mmCIF file of C-alpha atoms in Angstrom:
data_model
loop_
_atom_site.group_PDB
_atom_site.id
_atom_site.type_symbol
_atom_site.label_atom_id
_atom_site.label_comp_id
_atom_site.label_asym_id
_atom_site.label_seq_id
_atom_site.Cartn_x
_atom_site.Cartn_y
_atom_site.Cartn_z
ATOM 1 C CA MET A 130 0.000 0.000 0.000
ATOM 2 C CA LEU A 131 1.381 3.430 -0.990
ATOM 3 C CA MET A 132 1.793 5.721 2.021
ATOM 4 C CA GLN A 133 2.044 8.870 -0.101
ATOM 5 C CA ILE A 134 1.114 9.966 -3.606
ATOM 6 C CA ARG A 135 2.339 13.017 -5.524
ATOM 7 C CA ILE A 136 -0.342 15.028 -7.328
ATOM 8 C CA LEU A 137 -0.371 18.289 -9.295
ATOM 9 C CA VAL A 138 -2.198 21.260 -7.742
ATOM 10 C CA SER A 139 -3.027 24.867 -8.606
ATOM 11 C CA ARG A 140 -1.872 28.016 -6.818
ATOM 12 C CA GLU A 141 -5.503 28.708 -5.840
ATOM 13 C CA PHE A 142 -5.691 25.312 -4.140
ATOM 14 C CA LEU A 143 -2.523 25.980 -2.112
ATOM 15 C CA LYS A 144 -3.795 29.387 -0.990
ATOM 16 C CA ALA A 145 -7.100 27.821 0.077
ATOM 17 C CA VAL A 146 -5.214 25.158 2.056
ATOM 18 C CA GLU A 147 -3.105 27.802 3.791
ATOM 19 C CA ASN A 148 -6.184 29.815 4.787
ATOM 20 C CA LYS A 149 -7.790 26.701 6.232
ATOM 21 C CA VAL A 150 -4.644 25.592 8.070
ATOM 22 C CA LEU A 151 -4.080 29.036 9.624
ATOM 23 C CA LEU A 152 -7.357 28.693 11.505
ATOM 24 C CA GLN A 153 -6.123 25.474 13.113
ATOM 25 C CA ARG A 154 -2.506 26.389 13.900
ATOM 26 C CA PRO A 155 -1.476 27.316 17.457
ATOM 27 C CA THR A 156 -1.399 31.085 18.004
ATOM 28 C CA LEU A 157 2.325 31.045 18.717
ATOM 29 C CA ARG A 158 3.079 29.148 15.504
ATOM 30 C CA VAL A 159 0.945 30.993 12.941
ATOM 31 C CA ASP A 160 4.026 32.559 11.357
ATOM 32 C CA ALA A 161 6.362 29.602 11.931
ATOM 33 C CA ALA A 162 5.731 28.115 8.500
ATOM 34 C CA LYS A 163 3.702 28.933 5.415
ATOM 35 C CA VAL A 164 2.431 27.046 2.406
ATOM 36 C CA ASN A 165 4.567 27.825 -0.634
ATOM 37 C CA PRO A 166 2.110 28.946 -3.370
ATOM 38 C CA LEU A 167 4.813 28.535 -6.034
ATOM 39 C CA CYS A 168 4.853 24.746 -5.699
ATOM 40 C CA ASP A 169 3.084 22.801 -8.433
ATOM 41 C CA SER A 170 2.581 19.535 -6.569
ATOM 42 C CA VAL A 171 1.852 18.098 -3.130
ATOM 43 C CA LEU A 172 2.079 14.748 -1.375
ATOM 44 C CA VAL A 173 -1.121 13.034 -0.286
ATOM 45 C CA ILE A 174 -0.069 11.219 2.881
ATOM 46 C CA ALA A 175 -1.903 8.493 4.787
ATOM 47 C CA ASP A 176 -3.837 9.570 7.899
ATOM 48 C CA HIS A 177 -2.095 7.730 10.739
ATOM 49 C CA SER A 178 -4.924 8.447 13.195
ATOM 50 C CA ILE A 179 -7.355 6.012 11.542
ATOM 51 C CA PHE A 180 -7.552 2.453 10.198
ATOM 52 C CA PRO A 181 -8.570 2.522 6.529
ATOM 53 C CA SER A 182 -10.083 -0.549 4.936
ATOM 54 C CA VAL A 183 -8.517 -2.248 1.961
ATOM 55 C CA ARG A 184 -10.450 0.016 -0.389
ATOM 56 C CA GLY A 185 -9.572 3.139 1.546
ATOM 57 C CA ILE A 186 -12.988 3.475 3.155
ATOM 58 C CA LEU A 187 -13.162 3.752 6.925
ATOM 59 C CA LYS A 188 -14.535 0.840 8.848
ATOM 60 C CA GLU A 189 -17.507 1.334 11.152
ATOM 61 C CA ASP A 190 -15.366 0.362 14.144
ATOM 62 C CA PHE A 191 -14.180 3.092 16.481
ATOM 63 C CA CYS A 192 -10.505 3.928 16.359
ATOM 64 C CA LEU A 193 -8.584 5.536 19.218
ATOM 65 C CA SER A 194 -5.276 7.249 18.443
ATOM 66 C CA VAL A 195 -2.584 8.766 20.645
ATOM 67 C CA GLU A 196 -0.031 11.343 19.555
ATOM 68 C CA ILE A 197 3.055 11.568 21.786
ATOM 69 C CA LYS A 198 5.983 13.959 21.463
ATOM 70 C CA PRO A 199 8.764 11.938 23.143
ATOM 71 C CA LYS A 200 11.403 14.733 23.042
ATOM 72 C CA GLY A 201 15.106 14.049 23.651
ATOM 73 C CA GLY A 202 15.622 10.714 25.377
ATOM 74 C CA PHE A 203 19.247 10.923 26.539
ATOM 75 C CA LEU A 204 21.649 13.246 28.340
ATOM 76 C CA PRO A 205 24.545 14.635 26.279
ATOM 77 C CA THR A 206 28.128 13.825 27.274
ATOM 78 C CA SER A 207 29.979 15.957 24.740
ATOM 79 C CA ASP A 208 33.342 17.412 25.801
ATOM 80 C CA PHE A 209 32.448 20.531 23.828
ATOM 81 C CA ILE A 210 29.729 21.543 26.296
ATOM 82 C CA ASP A 211 30.939 24.620 28.156
ATOM 83 C CA GLU A 212 31.626 24.148 31.865
ATOM 84 C CA GLU A 213 29.040 26.836 32.611
ATOM 85 C CA ASN A 214 26.469 24.654 30.857
ATOM 86 C CA ALA A 215 27.426 21.374 32.544
ATOM 87 C CA VAL A 216 23.877 21.152 33.924
ATOM 88 C CA LYS A 217 22.912 19.831 30.463
ATOM 89 C CA LYS A 218 24.695 16.584 31.376
ATOM 90 C CA ARG A 219 22.423 16.112 34.403
ATOM 91 C CA ILE A 220 19.051 17.642 33.526
ATOM 92 C CA THR A 221 17.032 16.891 30.390
ATOM 93 C CA ARG A 222 16.522 19.576 27.780
ATOM 94 C CA PHE A 223 12.759 19.116 28.197
ATOM 95 C CA LYS A 224 12.842 19.937 31.902
ATOM 96 C CA MET A 225 15.028 22.992 31.385
ATOM 97 C CA HIS A 226 12.872 24.201 28.503
ATOM 98 C CA GLN A 227 9.818 24.009 30.749
ATOM 99 C CA ALA A 228 11.395 26.656 32.979
ATOM 100 C CA LEU A 229 11.929 29.004 30.019
ATOM 101 C CA LYS A 230 8.384 28.438 28.744
ATOM 102 C CA LEU A 231 7.027 29.219 32.200
ATOM 103 C CA HIS A 232 9.144 32.380 32.352
ATOM 104 C CA ASP A 233 7.881 33.483 28.916
ATOM 105 C CA GLY A 234 4.237 32.733 29.744
ATOM 106 C CA VAL A 235 3.928 29.989 27.133
ATOM 107 C CA ILE A 236 2.767 27.582 29.865
ATOM 108 C CA SER A 237 1.378 28.167 33.330
ATOM 109 C CA GLN A 238 2.292 24.816 34.827
ATOM 110 C CA ILE A 239 5.501 22.779 34.803
ATOM 111 C CA SER A 240 5.108 19.262 33.413
ATOM 112 C CA LYS A 241 6.403 16.396 35.519
ATOM 113 C CA TYR A 242 7.079 14.367 32.383
ATOM 114 C CA ASP A 243 10.641 13.079 32.108
ATOM 115 C CA PRO A 244 11.701 11.778 28.664
ATOM 116 C CA LEU A 245 14.309 9.585 30.348
ATOM 117 C CA ASP A 246 11.442 7.579 31.874
ATOM 118 C CA LEU A 247 9.811 7.038 28.479
ATOM 119 C CA PHE A 248 13.093 5.854 26.928
ATOM 120 C CA SER A 249 14.153 3.823 29.974
ATOM 121 C CA GLY A 250 12.987 0.466 28.634
ATOM 122 C CA SER A 251 11.406 -0.143 32.037
ATOM 123 C CA LYS A 252 7.663 -0.705 32.187
ATOM 124 C CA ASP A 253 7.427 1.302 35.418
ATOM 125 C CA GLY A 254 9.361 4.152 33.811
ATOM 126 C CA VAL A 255 7.242 4.160 30.653
ATOM 127 C CA GLN A 256 4.045 3.943 32.703
ATOM 128 C CA ASN A 257 5.093 6.918 34.825
ATOM 129 C CA ALA A 258 5.991 8.922 31.713
ATOM 130 C CA ILE A 259 2.612 8.253 30.088
ATOM 131 C CA LYS A 260 0.804 9.171 33.317
ATOM 132 C CA CYS A 261 2.696 12.485 33.592
ATOM 133 C CA LEU A 262 1.964 13.311 29.956
ATOM 134 C CA PHE A 263 -1.711 12.586 30.583
ATOM 135 C CA LEU A 264 -1.862 14.821 33.681
ATOM 136 C CA THR A 265 -0.120 17.776 31.962
ATOM 137 C CA PRO A 266 -0.538 17.144 28.225
ATOM 138 C CA GLN A 267 0.394 20.636 26.952
ATOM 139 C CA ASN A 268 0.947 19.900 23.238
ATOM 140 C CA ASN A 269 2.921 16.715 23.938
ATOM 141 C CA PHE A 270 0.037 14.263 24.377
ATOM 142 C CA ARG A 271 -3.159 14.200 22.352
ATOM 143 C CA VAL A 272 -5.912 11.651 21.824
ATOM 144 C CA PHE A 273 -8.160 11.299 18.780
ATOM 145 C CA LEU A 274 -11.351 9.324 18.188
ATOM 146 C CA ASN A 275 -11.800 8.410 14.518
ATOM 147 C CA GLY A 276 -9.442 11.251 13.648
ATOM 148 C CA SER A 277 -11.112 13.950 15.782
ATOM 149 C CA LEU A 278 -9.301 15.478 18.759
ATOM 150 C CA ILE A 279 -10.885 14.551 22.106
ATOM 151 C CA PHE A 280 -8.012 15.236 24.514
ATOM 152 C CA GLY A 281 -5.018 17.550 24.641
ATOM 153 C CA GLY A 282 -4.360 20.980 23.159
ATOM 154 C CA MET A 283 -3.261 22.357 19.813
ATOM 155 C CA ASP A 284 -1.165 25.116 21.403
ATOM 156 C CA GLY A 285 -0.335 23.868 24.879
ATOM 157 C CA ALA A 286 -3.554 25.324 26.307
ATOM 158 C CA ALA A 287 -4.754 21.993 27.676
ATOM 159 C CA GLU A 288 -2.104 21.921 30.374
ATOM 160 C CA CYS A 289 -3.996 19.825 32.888
ATOM 161 C CA VAL A 290 -7.037 17.589 32.867
ATOM 162 C CA SER A 291 -10.212 19.648 33.179
ATOM 163 C CA TYR A 292 -13.707 18.282 33.666
ATOM 164 C CA THR A 293 -14.851 19.351 30.188
ATOM 165 C CA VAL A 294 -11.881 17.850 28.394
ATOM 166 C CA ASP A 295 -11.954 14.779 30.587
ATOM 167 C CA GLN A 296 -15.644 14.155 29.854
ATOM 168 C CA ALA A 297 -15.096 14.271 26.094
ATOM 169 C CA PHE A 298 -12.159 11.933 26.534
ATOM 170 C CA GLN A 299 -14.086 9.549 28.793
ATOM 171 C CA ASP A 300 -17.007 9.390 26.371
ATOM 172 C CA GLY A 301 -14.590 8.597 23.560
ATOM 173 C CA ILE A 302 -12.553 5.829 25.177
ATOM 174 C CA LYS A 303 -15.708 4.092 26.397
ATOM 175 C CA ARG A 304 -16.440 3.332 22.756
ATOM 176 C CA VAL A 305 -13.190 1.377 22.472
ATOM 177 C CA ILE A 306 -12.255 0.020 25.904
ATOM 178 C CA VAL A 307 -14.629 -2.353 27.700
ATOM 179 C CA ALA A 308 -14.317 -1.766 31.454
ATOM 180 C CA LYS A 309 -16.231 -0.808 34.571
ATOM 181 C CA ASP A 310 -17.197 2.831 35.033
ATOM 182 C CA GLY A 311 -14.333 4.882 36.378
ATOM 183 C CA MET A 312 -11.710 2.440 35.107
ATOM 184 C CA HIS A 313 -11.489 3.401 31.443
ATOM 185 C CA SER A 314 -8.712 5.981 31.885
ATOM 186 C CA LYS A 315 -6.613 3.534 33.900
ATOM 187 C CA TYR A 316 -6.832 0.856 31.226
ATOM 188 C CA PHE A 317 -6.296 3.363 28.446
ATOM 189 C CA LEU A 318 -2.985 4.448 29.991
ATOM 190 C CA GLU A 319 -2.021 0.803 30.465
ATOM 191 C CA LEU A 320 -2.884 0.130 26.819
ATOM 192 C CA VAL A 321 -0.623 2.968 25.688
ATOM 193 C CA THR A 322 2.177 1.765 27.974
ATOM 194 C CA GLU A 323 1.962 -1.829 26.747
ATOM 195 C CA THR A 324 1.950 -0.756 23.114
ATOM 196 C CA VAL A 325 4.870 1.662 23.480
ATOM 197 C CA MET A 326 6.878 -1.156 25.035
ATOM 198 C CA LYS A 327 5.852 -3.737 22.436
ATOM 199 C CA SER A 328 6.275 -1.549 19.350
ATOM 200 C CA GLY A 329 10.008 -0.983 19.883
ATOM 201 C CA LEU A 330 9.738 2.432 18.213
ATOM 202 C CA LEU A 331 11.552 4.245 20.997
ATOM 203 C CA ASN A 332 14.659 2.091 20.581
ATOM 204 C CA GLN A 333 14.813 3.065 16.914
ATOM 205 C CA LEU A 334 14.185 6.719 17.741
ATOM 206 C CA LEU A 335 16.911 6.822 20.372
ATOM 207 C CA GLU A 336 19.462 5.572 17.835
ATOM 208 C CA VAL A 337 18.550 8.478 15.563
ATOM 209 C CA GLN A 338 18.685 11.015 18.385
ATOM 210 C CA LYS A 339 22.144 9.820 19.405
ATOM 211 C CA LEU A 340 23.513 10.768 16.001
ATOM 212 C CA ASP A 341 24.097 14.080 17.764
ATOM 213 C CA SER A 342 27.351 13.101 19.430
ATOM 214 C CA ILE A 343 28.850 16.546 20.063
ATOM 215 C CA ASP A 344 25.788 18.622 21.051
ATOM 216 C CA ILE A 345 24.871 21.939 19.441
ATOM 217 C CA GLU A 346 27.817 23.499 21.288
ATOM 218 C CA GLY A 347 30.098 21.429 19.094
ATOM 219 C CA ALA A 348 27.996 21.302 15.926
ATOM 220 C CA ILE A 349 27.768 25.096 15.666
ATOM 221 C CA HIS A 350 31.529 25.273 15.042
ATOM 222 C CA ALA A 351 31.280 22.734 12.219
ATOM 223 C CA TYR A 352 28.384 24.760 10.782
ATOM 224 C CA TYR A 353 30.298 28.040 10.597
ATOM 225 C CA ASP A 354 33.207 26.365 8.828
ATOM 226 C CA PHE A 355 30.943 24.459 6.439
ATOM 227 C CA VAL A 356 29.129 27.635 5.296
ATOM 228 C CA SER A 357 32.469 29.512 5.178
ATOM 229 C CA LEU A 358 31.571 32.099 7.807
ATOM 230 C CA PRO A 359 33.692 33.353 10.726
ATOM 231 C CA CYS A 360 32.991 31.309 13.860
ATOM 232 C CA MET A 361 30.990 33.739 15.956
ATOM 233 C CA VAL A 362 31.149 31.450 19.005
ATOM 234 C CA CYS A 363 34.957 31.356 18.991
ATOM 235 C CA ARG A 364 35.012 35.101 18.448
ATOM 236 C CA LYS A 365 32.667 35.675 21.388
ATOM 237 C CA LYS A 366 34.703 33.371 23.619
ATOM 238 C CA SER A 367 37.998 34.819 22.342
ATOM 239 C CA GLU A 368 39.032 31.310 21.291
ATOM 240 C CA ASN A 369 41.661 30.573 18.657
ATOM 241 C CA LYS A 370 40.028 28.267 16.103
ATOM 242 C CA LEU A 371 43.188 26.266 15.523
ATOM 243 C CA SER A 372 44.553 26.047 19.065
ATOM 244 C CA GLY A 373 41.548 26.418 21.366
ATOM 245 C CA ARG A 374 39.279 23.728 22.826
ATOM 246 C CA TYR A 375 37.236 23.606 19.589
ATOM 247 C CA SER A 376 40.281 23.120 17.345
ATOM 248 C CA PRO A 377 39.551 19.379 16.824
ATOM 249 C CA ILE A 378 36.355 20.413 15.014
ATOM 250 C CA HIS A 379 37.821 23.328 13.081
ATOM 251 C CA SER A 380 40.679 21.080 11.945
ATOM 252 C CA MET A 381 38.350 18.522 10.351
ATOM 253 C CA SER A 382 37.818 18.143 6.641
ATOM 254 C CA LYS A 383 34.780 19.757 5.059
ATOM 255 C CA ASP A 384 33.140 16.347 4.561
ATOM 256 C CA GLU A 385 33.610 15.547 8.257
ATOM 257 C CA LYS A 386 32.075 18.882 9.233
ATOM 258 C CA LEU A 387 29.166 18.271 6.893
ATOM 259 C CA LYS A 388 28.566 14.898 8.540
ATOM 260 C CA LEU A 389 28.537 16.475 12.025
ATOM 261 C CA VAL A 390 26.045 19.147 10.989
ATOM 262 C CA ARG A 391 23.894 16.691 9.067
ATOM 263 C CA ASN A 392 23.773 14.270 11.988
ATOM 264 C CA TYR A 393 22.872 17.093 14.351
ATOM 265 C CA LEU A 394 19.954 18.167 12.138
ATOM 266 C CA ILE A 395 18.722 14.575 11.737
ATOM 267 C CA SER A 396 18.927 14.164 15.510
ATOM 268 C CA ALA A 397 17.050 17.450 16.009
ATOM 269 C CA THR A 398 14.233 16.096 13.842
ATOM 270 C CA GLY A 399 14.199 12.950 15.993
ATOM 271 C CA LYS A 400 13.899 15.049 19.154
ATOM 272 C CA ASP A 401 10.963 17.055 17.810
ATOM 273 C CA LEU A 402 8.827 14.509 15.973
ATOM 274 C CA SER A 403 5.617 12.835 17.132
ATOM 275 C CA MET A 404 4.757 9.185 17.574
ATOM 276 C CA MET A 405 1.243 8.219 16.507
ATOM 277 C CA ILE A 406 -0.274 4.992 17.817
ATOM 278 C CA SER A 407 -3.761 3.913 16.736
ATOM 279 C CA PHE A 408 -5.919 1.233 18.347
ATOM 280 C CA ARG A 409 -9.136 -0.584 17.514
ATOM 281 C CA PRO A 410 -10.722 -3.548 19.289
ATOM 282 C CA ARG A 411 -10.109 -6.876 17.571
ATOM 283 C CA LYS A 412 -13.529 -8.468 17.350
ATOM 284 C CA SER A 413 -12.363 -11.980 16.584
ATOM 285 C CA MET A 414 -8.982 -13.625 16.975
ATOM 286 C CA ASP A 415 -10.018 -16.005 14.185
ATOM 287 C CA VAL A 416 -10.035 -13.196 11.621
ATOM 288 C CA GLU A 417 -6.631 -12.519 10.090
ATOM 289 C CA SER A 418 -5.447 -8.937 10.549
ATOM 290 C CA PRO A 419 -2.569 -7.148 8.785
ATOM 291 C CA HIS A 420 -1.833 -5.275 12.008
ATOM 292 C CA ARG A 421 0.002 -6.250 15.183
ATOM 293 C CA SER A 422 -2.020 -6.762 18.335
ATOM 294 C CA VAL A 423 -1.720 -6.098 22.049
ATOM 295 C CA LEU A 424 -3.632 -7.821 24.849
ATOM 296 C CA LEU A 425 -4.803 -6.093 28.021
ATOM 297 C CA LYS A 426 -4.920 -9.070 30.365
ATOM 298 C CA GLU A 427 -6.791 -7.225 33.138
ATOM 299 C CA ILE A 428 -9.889 -6.861 30.953
ATOM 300 C CA ASN A 429 -9.080 -9.686 28.506
ATOM 301 C CA GLN A 430 -9.420 -7.387 25.505
ATOM 302 C CA THR A 431 -7.255 -7.516 22.389
ATOM 303 C CA PHE A 432 -6.549 -4.509 20.177
ATOM 304 C CA ASP A 433 -5.099 -4.114 16.730
ATOM 305 C CA TYR A 434 -2.541 -1.325 16.661
ATOM 306 C CA LYS A 435 -0.324 0.497 14.224
ATOM 307 C CA ALA A 436 2.463 2.863 15.187
ATOM 308 C CA SER A 437 4.192 5.491 13.078
ATOM 309 C CA PHE A 438 6.375 8.576 13.307
ATOM 310 C CA ILE A 439 5.045 11.870 11.928
ATOM 311 C CA ASP A 440 6.460 15.397 11.523
ATOM 312 C CA LEU A 441 9.660 14.117 9.948
ATOM 313 C CA ASP A 442 10.596 17.298 8.116
ATOM 314 C CA MET A 443 14.377 17.775 8.059
ATOM 315 C CA LYS A 444 15.487 20.728 10.156
ATOM 316 C CA PRO A 445 16.903 23.496 7.924
ATOM 317 C CA LEU A 446 20.602 24.306 7.879
ATOM 318 C CA LYS A 447 19.894 28.033 8.132
ATOM 319 C CA LYS A 448 18.474 27.582 11.644
ATOM 320 C CA MET A 449 21.694 26.313 13.211
ATOM 321 C CA GLU A 450 22.439 29.688 14.798
ATOM 322 C CA TYR A 451 18.887 29.834 16.134
ATOM 323 C CA TYR A 452 19.253 26.364 17.670
ATOM 324 C CA TYR A 453 22.473 27.427 19.368
ATOM 325 C CA GLU A 454 21.007 30.660 20.746
ATOM 326 C CA LEU A 455 17.872 28.870 21.981
ATOM 327 C CA ASP A 456 20.009 26.234 23.686
ATOM 328 C CA GLN A 457 21.997 28.912 25.520
ATOM 329 C CA GLN A 458 18.816 30.728 26.488
ATOM 330 C CA ILE A 459 17.246 27.549 27.876
ATOM 331 C CA VAL A 460 20.286 26.693 29.980
ATOM 332 C CA SER A 461 20.743 30.277 31.207
ATOM 333 C CA CYS A 462 17.107 30.549 32.284
ATOM 334 C CA TYR A 463 17.213 27.219 34.112
ATOM 335 C CA VAL A 464 20.483 28.004 35.902
ATOM 336 C CA GLN A 465 19.128 31.383 36.987
ATOM 337 C CA MET A 466 15.953 29.699 38.201
ATOM 338 C CA VAL A 467 17.998 27.323 40.334
ATOM 339 C CA LYS A 468 20.034 30.205 41.775
ATOM 340 C CA ASP A 469 16.834 32.052 42.674
ATOM 341 C CA ASP A 470 15.420 28.905 44.227
ATOM 342 C CA GLU A 471 18.578 28.268 46.233
ATOM 343 C CA ALA A 472 18.594 31.846 47.500
ATOM 344 C CA ILE A 473 15.010 31.534 48.676
ATOM 345 C CA GLN A 474 15.717 28.171 50.261
ATOM 346 C CA ASN A 475 18.880 29.508 51.964
ATOM 347 C CA GLY A 476 21.119 27.167 50.009
ATOM 348 C CA VAL A 477 19.236 23.998 50.971
ATOM 349 C CA VAL A 478 18.064 23.142 47.461
ATOM 350 C CA GLY A 479 20.661 21.959 44.928
ATOM 351 C CA ILE A 480 20.725 21.958 41.146
ATOM 352 C CA ASP A 481 18.265 19.056 41.042
ATOM 353 C CA GLY A 482 15.909 20.738 43.504
ATOM 354 C CA SER A 483 12.256 21.668 43.296
ATOM 355 C CA LEU A 484 10.773 24.281 41.009
ATOM 356 C CA ASN A 485 8.162 25.417 43.528
ATOM 357 C CA SER A 486 9.589 28.836 44.322
ATOM 358 C CA TYR A 487 10.260 29.529 40.666
ATOM 359 C CA ILE A 488 6.734 28.524 39.708
ATOM 360 C CA ALA A 489 5.324 30.763 42.451
ATOM 361 C CA LYS A 490 7.530 33.637 41.289
ATOM 362 C CA TRP A 491 6.346 33.558 37.685
ATOM 363 C CA LYS A 492 2.681 32.705 38.183
#
């Protein structure tokens, strides 16, 4: 089955698509990307939130789909990370970025989700990660019923489970999961956990993410050399390109620098993509299905599932400087938050301490 088909389109069609999409994009991302009206073709891509029949017509069965943004699943160990930024080797980028988003008013509540739990390979870790995503979904956890959103936000607005959102969600999952009243959410989260573990997608994703072996603090030097520009980082740090700590990178061949930058951008895509998992109840184990299945033993119910990655657009080379500046901003904000917290706590709280005082300060 073809997953995508290229078709010719008119400029009027592309403009109509852009106008429709703008109404659905998060407020903060309206200007982040635009449809190019000069293109003469588009790709028709399969909808990963539904189960199409052989003829492409939807079945009458209800389909439940989960979109998860896993984020970066490992801590960097690069020697090119500045000593002032050593916190990056202990705290996940996701956690630090939460502090900056809170400071900027993008979110009003810190998520307890830890990507290291999701990528841990431990069922308890994965289960805890899914639970934390469910409690503070932001734009990192969304649920669809037959392709329609029933839980989570488009722009991070759905930061915690409200009654209204929860009711729509509860009504939806009852159509798929057979359980006693009040137990559907529990079994839904267990279903997601079991499927994440069984699919093996996170192991593949982690391999891609780890292509970034020198962190942005190393890759930025390779970028400047590759595009034949003066290294602004070395200039700012008063470093000699050929004798300073970054000389091993600046001394590489152009092909080696290209590989470093390319791997960083591929890794960046892997840290920002979404994982889409769709479920539907298997009515009969005697009927052959082209999809894998997962069994929830507690309720003795079997589900077909399919899992895919979406949002796989390659990160553009021209944004390397932006990625570096954002990285420095994230670390700086988090370090300052910790200093403020330690001052309030009279030095009792360390670098891994609570965010309570910081949250109170910025609310």
